[in-house]
């Protein structure tokens, strides 16, 4: 069985992440989305809340499961027997950072292959940080994230009435 992990912060999940998950689910028998959380970094959503939002918006994908770790991603990949680590690329900055990360991970776990999937053109500018900034300003979020995520963001930022 082919197994891939897709690690990230997912604070919170966006349509950009979902597109990567959908594409990975076409390539692998099982995709484990991993909320990789650094206890020293405090996000807007707790790790458990990020897992719940990811679970809600991937409910239609039977081969996708959501997990959380505060340990090393490569250790987790080994534990579950993943062959591949998936990351997304939005542009030159991501390419530089992700290539560096892939090299570090290859040193730690040579058996784990990194697969970099380029962003779809209409999602290149979508990021969790931009999403949160827009939510804070009360802007429309419909093109950026699924409705359960937008709803949570509106509650967080007290913008209940906005689309
Ligand atoms: P991290 O903090 O680990 O970068 P993110 O949640 O920001 O976590 O992103 C997880 C992965 O998803 C990263 O590889 C990132 O490049 C990718 N990603 C994020 N947004 C998009 C997008 N719009 N299109 C494609 N890939 C994306």
CSV table of C-alpha atoms and ligand atoms in Angstrom, one decimal:
chain,number,residue,atom,x,y,z
A,1,UNK,CA,0.0,0.0,0.0
A,2,UNK,CA,1.4,3.4,-0.9
A,3,UNK,CA,1.3,5.9,2.0
A,4,UNK,CA,2.2,9.6,1.9
A,5,UNK,CA,2.3,12.1,4.7
A,6,UNK,CA,1.5,15.8,4.1
A,7,UNK,CA,2.8,17.7,7.1
A,8,UNK,CA,2.3,21.4,7.8
A,9,UNK,CA,0.9,24.0,10.3
A,10,UNK,CA,-2.6,24.1,8.7
A,11,UNK,CA,-3.4,27.2,11.0
A,12,UNK,CA,-6.0,26.9,9.5
A,13,UNK,CA,-6.5,24.7,6.4
A,14,UNK,CA,-7.1,26.7,3.1
A,15,UNK,CA,-8.3,25.8,-0.4
A,16,UNK,CA,-4.5,25.7,-1.3
A,17,UNK,CA,-3.9,22.9,1.2
A,18,UNK,CA,-7.1,21.1,0.1
A,19,UNK,CA,-6.0,21.1,-3.5
A,20,UNK,CA,-2.7,19.5,-2.5
A,21,UNK,CA,-4.6,16.9,-0.4
A,22,UNK,CA,-7.0,16.1,-3.3
A,23,UNK,CA,-4.1,15.7,-5.7
A,24,UNK,CA,-2.1,13.5,-3.3
A,25,UNK,CA,-5.2,11.3,-2.7
A,26,UNK,CA,-5.2,10.5,-6.5
A,27,UNK,CA,-1.5,9.4,-6.3
A,28,UNK,CA,-1.4,7.4,-3.0
A,29,UNK,CA,-3.6,4.7,-1.4
A,30,UNK,CA,-3.5,6.5,1.9
A,31,UNK,CA,-2.6,10.2,2.7
A,32,UNK,CA,-1.9,11.1,6.3
A,33,UNK,CA,-2.2,14.8,6.8
A,34,UNK,CA,-0.1,15.7,9.7
A,35,UNK,CA,-0.5,18.8,11.9
A,36,UNK,CA,3.1,19.3,12.9
A,37,UNK,CA,3.0,21.6,15.8
A,38,UNK,CA,5.8,23.3,17.6
A,39,UNK,CA,4.8,23.7,21.3
A,40,UNK,CA,6.9,26.9,21.4
A,41,UNK,CA,4.9,28.6,18.6
A,42,UNK,CA,1.3,29.5,19.4
A,43,UNK,CA,-1.0,29.7,16.5
A,44,UNK,CA,-4.5,31.1,16.1
A,45,UNK,CA,-6.0,27.6,16.4
A,46,UNK,CA,-4.9,24.9,18.8
A,47,UNK,CA,-3.5,21.7,17.2
A,48,UNK,CA,-6.7,19.9,18.1
A,49,UNK,CA,-8.9,22.6,16.5
A,50,UNK,CA,-6.8,22.4,13.3
A,51,UNK,CA,-7.3,18.6,13.3
A,52,UNK,CA,-11.0,19.1,13.7
A,53,UNK,CA,-11.2,21.6,10.8
A,54,UNK,CA,-9.1,19.4,8.6
A,55,UNK,CA,-11.3,16.3,9.4
A,56,UNK,CA,-14.4,18.3,8.6
A,57,UNK,CA,-13.2,19.5,5.2
A,58,UNK,CA,-11.7,16.1,4.1
A,59,UNK,CA,-14.7,14.0,5.3
A,60,UNK,CA,-15.4,13.1,1.6
A,61,UNK,CA,-11.9,11.5,1.1
A,62,UNK,CA,-11.9,8.0,2.6
A,63,UNK,CA,-8.2,7.5,2.0
A,64,UNK,CA,-7.3,10.7,3.9
A,65,UNK,CA,-6.7,10.8,7.7
A,66,UNK,CA,-5.6,13.5,10.0
A,67,UNK,CA,-3.0,13.3,12.7
A,68,UNK,CA,-1.0,15.6,14.9
A,69,UNK,CA,2.5,15.5,16.3
A,70,UNK,CA,4.8,17.7,18.3
A,71,UNK,CA,7.8,15.5,17.3
A,72,UNK,CA,9.9,15.2,14.2
A,73,UNK,CA,8.0,14.6,11.0
A,74,UNK,CA,10.5,12.0,9.8
A,75,UNK,CA,10.0,10.0,13.0
A,76,UNK,CA,6.3,10.0,12.4
A,77,UNK,CA,6.8,9.0,8.8
A,78,UNK,CA,8.9,6.1,9.9
A,79,UNK,CA,6.4,5.0,12.5
A,80,UNK,CA,3.6,4.8,10.0
A,81,UNK,CA,5.7,3.4,7.1
A,82,UNK,CA,5.2,6.3,4.8
A,83,UNK,CA,7.2,6.2,1.6
A,84,UNK,CA,6.6,9.8,0.6
A,85,UNK,CA,6.5,13.3,2.2
A,86,UNK,CA,4.4,15.8,0.3
A,87,UNK,CA,4.8,19.6,0.3
A,88,UNK,CA,3.3,22.3,-1.9
A,89,UNK,CA,5.1,25.0,-3.8
A,90,UNK,CA,3.7,28.5,-4.4
A,91,UNK,CA,6.7,30.2,-5.9
A,92,UNK,CA,10.4,30.9,-5.7
A,93,UNK,CA,10.5,31.4,-1.9
A,94,UNK,CA,8.7,28.2,-1.2
A,95,UNK,CA,10.9,26.4,-3.8
A,96,UNK,CA,14.1,27.6,-2.0
A,97,UNK,CA,12.7,26.7,1.5
A,98,UNK,CA,11.2,23.4,0.5
A,99,UNK,CA,14.3,22.2,-1.4
A,100,UNK,CA,16.4,23.0,1.7
A,101,UNK,CA,13.9,21.1,4.0
A,102,UNK,CA,13.9,18.2,1.6
A,103,UNK,CA,17.7,17.9,1.8
A,104,UNK,CA,17.5,18.0,5.6
A,105,UNK,CA,14.9,15.3,5.7
A,106,UNK,CA,16.8,13.2,3.2
A,107,UNK,CA,19.8,13.2,5.6
A,108,UNK,CA,17.6,12.2,8.5
A,109,UNK,CA,15.5,9.6,6.5
A,110,UNK,CA,17.0,8.6,3.1
A,111,UNK,CA,14.2,6.2,2.5
A,112,UNK,CA,11.6,8.9,2.6
A,113,UNK,CA,11.1,10.7,-0.7
A,114,UNK,CA,9.9,14.3,-0.8
A,115,UNK,CA,7.4,15.1,-3.5
A,116,UNK,CA,6.9,18.8,-4.2
A,117,UNK,CA,3.5,19.6,-5.9
A,118,UNK,CA,3.3,23.1,-7.6
A,119,UNK,CA,0.3,25.2,-6.6
A,120,UNK,CA,-2.6,25.5,-9.0
A,121,UNK,CA,-2.4,28.9,-10.7
A,122,UNK,CA,-5.5,30.3,-9.0
A,123,UNK,CA,-4.3,29.2,-5.6
A,124,UNK,CA,-0.7,30.5,-5.7
A,125,UNK,CA,-1.5,33.4,-3.5
A,126,UNK,CA,-3.5,31.5,-0.9
A,127,UNK,CA,-1.9,31.1,2.5
A,128,UNK,CA,-3.1,30.6,6.1
A,129,UNK,CA,-1.5,33.9,7.2
A,130,UNK,CA,-3.1,35.9,4.4
A,131,UNK,CA,-6.4,34.2,5.2
A,132,UNK,CA,-6.1,35.2,8.9
A,133,UNK,CA,-5.2,38.8,8.0
A,134,UNK,CA,-8.2,39.1,5.7
A,135,UNK,CA,-10.5,37.6,8.3
A,136,UNK,CA,-9.2,40.1,10.8
A,137,UNK,CA,-10.1,42.9,8.4
A,138,UNK,CA,-13.5,41.5,7.9
A,139,UNK,CA,-13.0,40.7,4.2
A,140,UNK,CA,-14.8,37.9,2.2
A,141,UNK,CA,-13.1,34.5,2.6
A,142,UNK,CA,-15.3,32.4,0.2
A,143,UNK,CA,-12.5,32.0,-2.4
A,144,UNK,CA,-9.8,31.1,0.1
A,145,UNK,CA,-11.1,28.4,2.4
A,146,UNK,CA,-14.0,26.1,3.0
A,147,UNK,CA,-17.1,27.4,4.8
A,148,UNK,CA,-16.5,25.7,8.2
A,149,UNK,CA,-13.1,27.4,8.3
A,150,UNK,CA,-14.5,30.8,7.3
A,151,UNK,CA,-17.2,30.4,10.0
A,152,UNK,CA,-14.6,29.7,12.7
A,153,UNK,CA,-12.5,32.7,11.6
A,154,UNK,CA,-15.6,35.0,11.7
A,155,UNK,CA,-16.3,33.8,15.2
A,156,UNK,CA,-12.6,34.3,16.3
A,157,UNK,CA,-12.5,37.8,14.9
A,158,UNK,CA,-16.1,38.8,15.8
A,159,UNK,CA,-17.1,39.3,12.2
A,160,UNK,CA,-20.1,37.0,12.3
A,161,UNK,CA,-22.2,39.0,9.8
A,162,UNK,CA,-19.6,38.9,7.0
A,163,UNK,CA,-19.5,36.5,4.0
B,1,LIG,P1,4.3,25.1,7.1
B,1,LIG,O1,4.3,26.1,8.3
B,1,LIG,O2,4.9,23.8,7.4
B,1,LIG,O3,4.8,25.7,5.8
B,1,LIG,P2,1.7,25.4,6.0
B,1,LIG,O4,0.4,25.0,6.6
B,1,LIG,O5,1.9,26.9,5.8
B,1,LIG,O6,2.8,24.8,6.9
B,1,LIG,O7,1.9,24.7,4.6
B,1,LIG,C1,2.0,23.3,4.5
B,1,LIG,C2,2.5,23.0,3.1
B,1,LIG,O8,1.4,23.3,2.2
B,1,LIG,C3,3.7,23.7,2.6
B,1,LIG,O9,4.5,22.8,1.8
B,1,LIG,C4,3.2,24.8,1.8
B,1,LIG,O10,4.1,25.3,0.8
B,1,LIG,C5,2.0,24.2,1.2
B,1,LIG,N1,1.0,25.2,0.8
B,1,LIG,C6,0.4,26.1,1.5
B,1,LIG,N2,-0.5,26.8,0.8
B,1,LIG,C7,-0.5,26.3,-0.5
B,1,LIG,C8,-1.1,26.7,-1.7
B,1,LIG,N3,-1.9,27.7,-1.8
B,1,LIG,N4,-0.8,25.9,-2.8
B,1,LIG,C9,0.1,24.9,-2.7
B,1,LIG,N5,0.7,24.5,-1.6
B,1,LIG,C10,0.5,25.2,-0.5
